[in-house]
PDB file of C-alpha atoms in Angstrom:
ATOM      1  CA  UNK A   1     -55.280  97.503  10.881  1.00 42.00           C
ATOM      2  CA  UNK A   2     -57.213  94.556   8.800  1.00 48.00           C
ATOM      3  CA  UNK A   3     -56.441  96.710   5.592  1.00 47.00           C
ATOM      4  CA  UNK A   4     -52.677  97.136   6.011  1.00 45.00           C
ATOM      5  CA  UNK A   5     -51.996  93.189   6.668  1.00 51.00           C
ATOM      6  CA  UNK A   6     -54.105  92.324   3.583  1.00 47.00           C
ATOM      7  CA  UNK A   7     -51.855  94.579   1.650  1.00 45.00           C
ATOM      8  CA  UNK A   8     -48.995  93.613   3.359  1.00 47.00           C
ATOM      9  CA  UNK A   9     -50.014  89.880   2.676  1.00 50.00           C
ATOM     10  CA  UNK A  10     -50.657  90.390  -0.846  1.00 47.00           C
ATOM     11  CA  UNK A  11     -47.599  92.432  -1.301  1.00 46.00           C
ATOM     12  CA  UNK A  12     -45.681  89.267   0.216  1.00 48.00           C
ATOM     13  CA  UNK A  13     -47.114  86.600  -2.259  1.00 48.00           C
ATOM     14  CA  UNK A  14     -46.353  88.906  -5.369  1.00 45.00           C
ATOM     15  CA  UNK A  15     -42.535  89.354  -3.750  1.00 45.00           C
ATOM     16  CA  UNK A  16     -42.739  85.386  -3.819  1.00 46.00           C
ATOM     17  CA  UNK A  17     -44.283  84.989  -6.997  1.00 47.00           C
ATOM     18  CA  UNK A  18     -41.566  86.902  -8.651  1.00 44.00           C
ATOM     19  CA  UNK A  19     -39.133  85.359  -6.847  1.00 46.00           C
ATOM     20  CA  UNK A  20     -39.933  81.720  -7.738  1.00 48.00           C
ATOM     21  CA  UNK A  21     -40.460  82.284 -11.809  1.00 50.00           C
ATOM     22  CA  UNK A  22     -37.263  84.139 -12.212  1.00 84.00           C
ATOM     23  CA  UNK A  23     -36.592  86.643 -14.143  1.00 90.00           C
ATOM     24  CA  UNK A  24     -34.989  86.922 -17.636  1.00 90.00           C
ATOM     25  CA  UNK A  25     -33.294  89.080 -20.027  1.00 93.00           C
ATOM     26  CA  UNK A  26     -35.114  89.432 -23.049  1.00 93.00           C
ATOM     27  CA  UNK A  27     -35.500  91.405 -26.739  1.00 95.00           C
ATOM     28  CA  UNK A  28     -38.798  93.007 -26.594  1.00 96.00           C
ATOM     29  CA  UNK A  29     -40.459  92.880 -30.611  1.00 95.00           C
ATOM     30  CA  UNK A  30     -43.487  94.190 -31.784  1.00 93.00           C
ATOM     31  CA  UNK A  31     -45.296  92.153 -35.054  1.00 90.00           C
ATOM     32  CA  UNK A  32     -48.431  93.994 -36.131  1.00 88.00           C
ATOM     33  CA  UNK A  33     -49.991  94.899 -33.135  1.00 89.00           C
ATOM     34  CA  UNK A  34     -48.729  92.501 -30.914  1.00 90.00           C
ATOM     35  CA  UNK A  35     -45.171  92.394 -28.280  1.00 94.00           C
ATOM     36  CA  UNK A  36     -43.461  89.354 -28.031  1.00 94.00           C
ATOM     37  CA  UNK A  37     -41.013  88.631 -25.781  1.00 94.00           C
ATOM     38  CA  UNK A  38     -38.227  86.484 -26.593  1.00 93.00           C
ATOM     39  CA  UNK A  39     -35.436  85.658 -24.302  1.00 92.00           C
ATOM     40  CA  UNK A  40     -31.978  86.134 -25.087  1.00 90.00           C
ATOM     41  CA  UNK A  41     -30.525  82.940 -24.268  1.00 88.00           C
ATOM     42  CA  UNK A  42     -32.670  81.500 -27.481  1.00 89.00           C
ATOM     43  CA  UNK A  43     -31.574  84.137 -29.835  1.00 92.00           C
ATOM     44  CA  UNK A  44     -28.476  83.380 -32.008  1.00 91.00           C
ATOM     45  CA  UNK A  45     -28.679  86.610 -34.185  1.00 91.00           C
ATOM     46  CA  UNK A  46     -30.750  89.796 -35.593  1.00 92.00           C
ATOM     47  CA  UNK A  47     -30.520  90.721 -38.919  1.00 90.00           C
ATOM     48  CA  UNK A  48     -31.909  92.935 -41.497  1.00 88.00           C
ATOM     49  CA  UNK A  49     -32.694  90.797 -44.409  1.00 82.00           C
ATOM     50  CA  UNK A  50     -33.215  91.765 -48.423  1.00 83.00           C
ATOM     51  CA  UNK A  51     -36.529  90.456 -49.727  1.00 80.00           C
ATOM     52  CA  UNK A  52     -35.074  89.989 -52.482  1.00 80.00           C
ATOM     53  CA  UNK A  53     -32.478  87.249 -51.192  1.00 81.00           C
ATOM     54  CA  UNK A  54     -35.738  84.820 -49.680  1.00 80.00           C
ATOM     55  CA  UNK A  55     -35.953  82.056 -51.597  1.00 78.00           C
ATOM     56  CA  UNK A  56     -39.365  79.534 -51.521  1.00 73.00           C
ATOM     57  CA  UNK A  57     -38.283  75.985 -51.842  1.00 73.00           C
ATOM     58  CA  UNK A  58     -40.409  73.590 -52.869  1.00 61.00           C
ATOM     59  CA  UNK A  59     -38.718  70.507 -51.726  1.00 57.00           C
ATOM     60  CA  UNK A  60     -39.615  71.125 -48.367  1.00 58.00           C
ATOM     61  CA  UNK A  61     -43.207  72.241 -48.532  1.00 63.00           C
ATOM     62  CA  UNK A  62     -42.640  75.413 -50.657  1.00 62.00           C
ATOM     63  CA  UNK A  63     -41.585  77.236 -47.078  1.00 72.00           C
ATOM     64  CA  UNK A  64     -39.246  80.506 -47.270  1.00 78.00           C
ATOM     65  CA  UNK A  65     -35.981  80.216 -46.094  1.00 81.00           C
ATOM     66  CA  UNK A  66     -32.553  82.491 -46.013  1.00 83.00           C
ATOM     67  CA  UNK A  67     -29.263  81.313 -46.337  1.00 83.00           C
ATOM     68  CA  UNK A  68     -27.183  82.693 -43.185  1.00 85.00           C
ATOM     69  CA  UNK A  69     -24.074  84.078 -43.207  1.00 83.00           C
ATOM     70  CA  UNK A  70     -22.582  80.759 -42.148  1.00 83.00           C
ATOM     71  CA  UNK A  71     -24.032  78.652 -45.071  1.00 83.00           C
ATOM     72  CA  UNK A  72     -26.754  77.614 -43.064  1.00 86.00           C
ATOM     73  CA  UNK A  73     -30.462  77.422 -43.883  1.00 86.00           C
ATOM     74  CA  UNK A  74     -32.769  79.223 -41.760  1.00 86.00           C
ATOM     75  CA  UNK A  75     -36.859  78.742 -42.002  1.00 85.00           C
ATOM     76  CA  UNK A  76     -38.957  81.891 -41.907  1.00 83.00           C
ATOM     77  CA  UNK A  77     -41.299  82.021 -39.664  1.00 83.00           C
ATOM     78  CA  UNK A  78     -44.341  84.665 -39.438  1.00 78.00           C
ATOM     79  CA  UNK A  79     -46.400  84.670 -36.520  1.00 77.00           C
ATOM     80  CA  UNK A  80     -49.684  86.213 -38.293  1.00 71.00           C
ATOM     81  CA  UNK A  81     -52.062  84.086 -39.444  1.00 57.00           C
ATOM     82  CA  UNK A  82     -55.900  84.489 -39.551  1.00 46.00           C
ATOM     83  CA  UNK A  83     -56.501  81.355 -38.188  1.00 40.00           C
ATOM     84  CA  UNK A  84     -53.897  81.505 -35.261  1.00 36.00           C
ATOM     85  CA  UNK A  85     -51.214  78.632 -37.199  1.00 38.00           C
ATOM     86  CA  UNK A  86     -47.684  79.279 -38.131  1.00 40.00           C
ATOM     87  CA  UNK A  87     -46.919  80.313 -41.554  1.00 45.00           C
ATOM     88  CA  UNK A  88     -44.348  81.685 -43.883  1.00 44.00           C
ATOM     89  CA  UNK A  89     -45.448  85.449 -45.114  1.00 46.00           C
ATOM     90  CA  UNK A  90     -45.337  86.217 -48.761  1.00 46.00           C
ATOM     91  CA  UNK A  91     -42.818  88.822 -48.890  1.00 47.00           C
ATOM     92  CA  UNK A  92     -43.930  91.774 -51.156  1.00 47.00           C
ATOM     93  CA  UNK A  93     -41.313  93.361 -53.649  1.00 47.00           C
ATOM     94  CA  UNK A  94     -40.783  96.808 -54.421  1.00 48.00           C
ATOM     95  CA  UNK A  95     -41.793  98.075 -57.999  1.00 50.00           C
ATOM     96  CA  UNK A  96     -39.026  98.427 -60.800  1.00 51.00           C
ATOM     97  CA  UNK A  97     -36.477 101.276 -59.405  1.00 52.00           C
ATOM     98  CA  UNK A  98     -37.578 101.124 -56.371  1.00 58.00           C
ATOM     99  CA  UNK A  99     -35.023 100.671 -53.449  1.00 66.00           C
ATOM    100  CA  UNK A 100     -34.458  96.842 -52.044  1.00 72.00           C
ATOM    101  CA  UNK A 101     -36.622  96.273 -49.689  1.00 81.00           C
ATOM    102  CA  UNK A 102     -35.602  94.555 -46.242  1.00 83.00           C
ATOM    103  CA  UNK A 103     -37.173  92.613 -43.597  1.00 84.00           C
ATOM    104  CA  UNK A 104     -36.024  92.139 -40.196  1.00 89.00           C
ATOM    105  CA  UNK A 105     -35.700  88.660 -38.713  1.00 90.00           C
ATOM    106  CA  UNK A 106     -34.475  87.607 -35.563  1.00 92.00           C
ATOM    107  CA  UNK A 107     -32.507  84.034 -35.415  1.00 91.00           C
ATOM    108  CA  UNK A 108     -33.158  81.654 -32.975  1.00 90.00           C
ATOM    109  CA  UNK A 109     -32.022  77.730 -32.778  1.00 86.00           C
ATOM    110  CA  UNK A 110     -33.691  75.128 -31.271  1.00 81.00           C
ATOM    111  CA  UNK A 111     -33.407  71.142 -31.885  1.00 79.00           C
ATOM    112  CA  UNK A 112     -30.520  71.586 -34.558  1.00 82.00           C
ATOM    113  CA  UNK A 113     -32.409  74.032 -36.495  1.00 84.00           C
ATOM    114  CA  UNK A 114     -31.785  77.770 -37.597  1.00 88.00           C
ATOM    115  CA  UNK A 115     -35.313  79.481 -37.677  1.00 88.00           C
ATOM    116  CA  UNK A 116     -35.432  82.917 -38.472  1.00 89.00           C
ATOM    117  CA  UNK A 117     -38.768  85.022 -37.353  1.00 89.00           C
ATOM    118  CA  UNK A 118     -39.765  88.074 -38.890  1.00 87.00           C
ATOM    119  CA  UNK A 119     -40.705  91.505 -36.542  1.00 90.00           C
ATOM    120  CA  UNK A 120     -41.905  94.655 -37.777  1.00 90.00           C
ATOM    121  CA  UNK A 121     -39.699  96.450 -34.622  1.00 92.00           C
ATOM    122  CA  UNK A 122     -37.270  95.723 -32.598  1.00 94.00           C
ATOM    123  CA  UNK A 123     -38.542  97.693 -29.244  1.00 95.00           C
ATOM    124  CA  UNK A 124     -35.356  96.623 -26.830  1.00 94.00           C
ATOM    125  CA  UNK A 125     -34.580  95.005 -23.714  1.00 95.00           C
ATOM    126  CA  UNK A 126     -36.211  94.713 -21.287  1.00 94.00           C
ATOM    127  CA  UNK A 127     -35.593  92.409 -17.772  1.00 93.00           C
ATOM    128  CA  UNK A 128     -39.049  90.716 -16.946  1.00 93.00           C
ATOM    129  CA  UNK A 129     -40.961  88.372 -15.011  1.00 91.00           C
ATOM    130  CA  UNK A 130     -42.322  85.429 -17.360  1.00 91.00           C
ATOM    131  CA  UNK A 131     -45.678  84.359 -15.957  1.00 90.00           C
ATOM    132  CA  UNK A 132     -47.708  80.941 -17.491  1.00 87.00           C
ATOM    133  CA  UNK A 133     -51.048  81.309 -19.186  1.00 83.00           C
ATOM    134  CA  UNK A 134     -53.796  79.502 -17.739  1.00 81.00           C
ATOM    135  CA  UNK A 135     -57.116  78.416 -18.962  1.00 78.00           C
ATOM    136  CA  UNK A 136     -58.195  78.968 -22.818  1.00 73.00           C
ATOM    137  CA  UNK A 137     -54.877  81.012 -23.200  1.00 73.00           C
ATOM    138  CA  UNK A 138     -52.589  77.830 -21.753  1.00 71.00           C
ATOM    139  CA  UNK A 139     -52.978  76.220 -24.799  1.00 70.00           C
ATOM    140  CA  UNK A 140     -51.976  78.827 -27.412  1.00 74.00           C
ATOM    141  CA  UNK A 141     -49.211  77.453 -29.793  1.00 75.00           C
ATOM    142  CA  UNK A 142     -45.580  78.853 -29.747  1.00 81.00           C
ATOM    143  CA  UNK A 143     -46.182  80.904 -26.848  1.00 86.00           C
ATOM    144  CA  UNK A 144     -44.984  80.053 -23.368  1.00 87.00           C
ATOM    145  CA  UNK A 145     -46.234  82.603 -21.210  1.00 89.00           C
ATOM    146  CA  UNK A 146     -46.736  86.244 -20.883  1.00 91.00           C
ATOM    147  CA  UNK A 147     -44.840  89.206 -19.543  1.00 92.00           C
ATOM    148  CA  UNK A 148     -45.448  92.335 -18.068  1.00 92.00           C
ATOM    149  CA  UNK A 149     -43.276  95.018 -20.104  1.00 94.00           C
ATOM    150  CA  UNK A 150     -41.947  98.503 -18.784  1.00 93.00           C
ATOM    151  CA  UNK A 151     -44.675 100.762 -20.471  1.00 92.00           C
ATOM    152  CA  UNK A 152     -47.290  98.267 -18.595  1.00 92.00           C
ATOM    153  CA  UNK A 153     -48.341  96.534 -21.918  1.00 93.00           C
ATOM    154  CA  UNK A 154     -48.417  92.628 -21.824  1.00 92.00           C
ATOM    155  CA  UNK A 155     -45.992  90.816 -24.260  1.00 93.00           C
ATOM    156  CA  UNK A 156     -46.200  87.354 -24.776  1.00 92.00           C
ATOM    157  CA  UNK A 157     -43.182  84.926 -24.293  1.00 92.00           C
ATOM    158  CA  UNK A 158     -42.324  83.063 -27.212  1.00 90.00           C
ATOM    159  CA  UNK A 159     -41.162  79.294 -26.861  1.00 87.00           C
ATOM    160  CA  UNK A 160     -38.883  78.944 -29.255  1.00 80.00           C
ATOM    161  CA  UNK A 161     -38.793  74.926 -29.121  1.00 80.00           C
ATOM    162  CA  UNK A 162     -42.559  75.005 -29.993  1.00 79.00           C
ATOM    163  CA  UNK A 163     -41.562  77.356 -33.426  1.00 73.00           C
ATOM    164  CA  UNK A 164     -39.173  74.839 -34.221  1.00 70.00           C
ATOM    165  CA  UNK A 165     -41.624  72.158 -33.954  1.00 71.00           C
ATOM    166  CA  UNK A 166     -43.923  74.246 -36.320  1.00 62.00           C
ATOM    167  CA  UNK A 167     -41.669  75.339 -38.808  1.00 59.00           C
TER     168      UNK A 167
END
């Protein structure tokens, strides 16, 4: 019947679609409300930070950074902003007596540098199929494309040479 090739057809270009992006491994993280996705292959390391260790520097346009186990300096990174830029997150500390608090941050490296994003979960791994944005959405900073996660939600692929960029 008509109905069966049409599905048949469209069931063919999705089995090609897939095909020619690829998939990837990736860490699945939620920030606020939203689900990133950010492939393995550009993550060096996740750690759980102390607040109290983040330093502001000044020198380099008062950002936040973290000294890694290795010496190194990382940049923090926090992808909430109100008007949609990159900026570093004022981390709040607990009251006198209170127990450190800690931040998750997961390390990536791109173009020599160490910069270290922060998530409020880490959700897991997932294997997906990274799709591009198109129209108003192609042009969004940081993020490469989007994916379709397990639970049917849509994460958004970060581009981890763009963060760099904007750190």
């Amino acid at each position: 019947s008509l109905e069966l090739e049409r599905l048949a057809d469209l069931a063919a270009r999705s089995a090609s679609a897939s095909q020619s992006s690829g998939v990837i491994d990736a860490m699945v993280v939620r920030i606020e409300q939203v689900q990133y996705v950010m492939p393995f292959q550009a993550i060096d390391q996740i750690i759980t930070f102390p607040a109290s260790k983040i330093v502001r520097v000044s020198a380099v346009g008062d950002r936040s950074v973290i000294s890694l186990q290795n010496g190194e300096f990382a940049d923090l990174l926090d992808l909430r902003s109100a008007d949609g830029g990159w900026r570093d997150r004022p981390v709040q500390q607990g009251a006198a007596g209170d127990e450190e608090v800690s931040v998750q941050l997961v390390v990536s490296r791109s173009q020599g540098r160490a910069i270290a994003v922060f998530v409020d979960e880490l959700i897991g791994q997932q294997t997906v199929h990274p799709r591009p944005l198109s129209g108003y959405l192609g042009g969004m900073r940081g993020v490469a494309g989007y994916a379709i996660l397990k639970t049917g939600d849509v994460g958004m692929l970060l581009d981890v040479n763009s963060l760099a960029v904007a750190a």
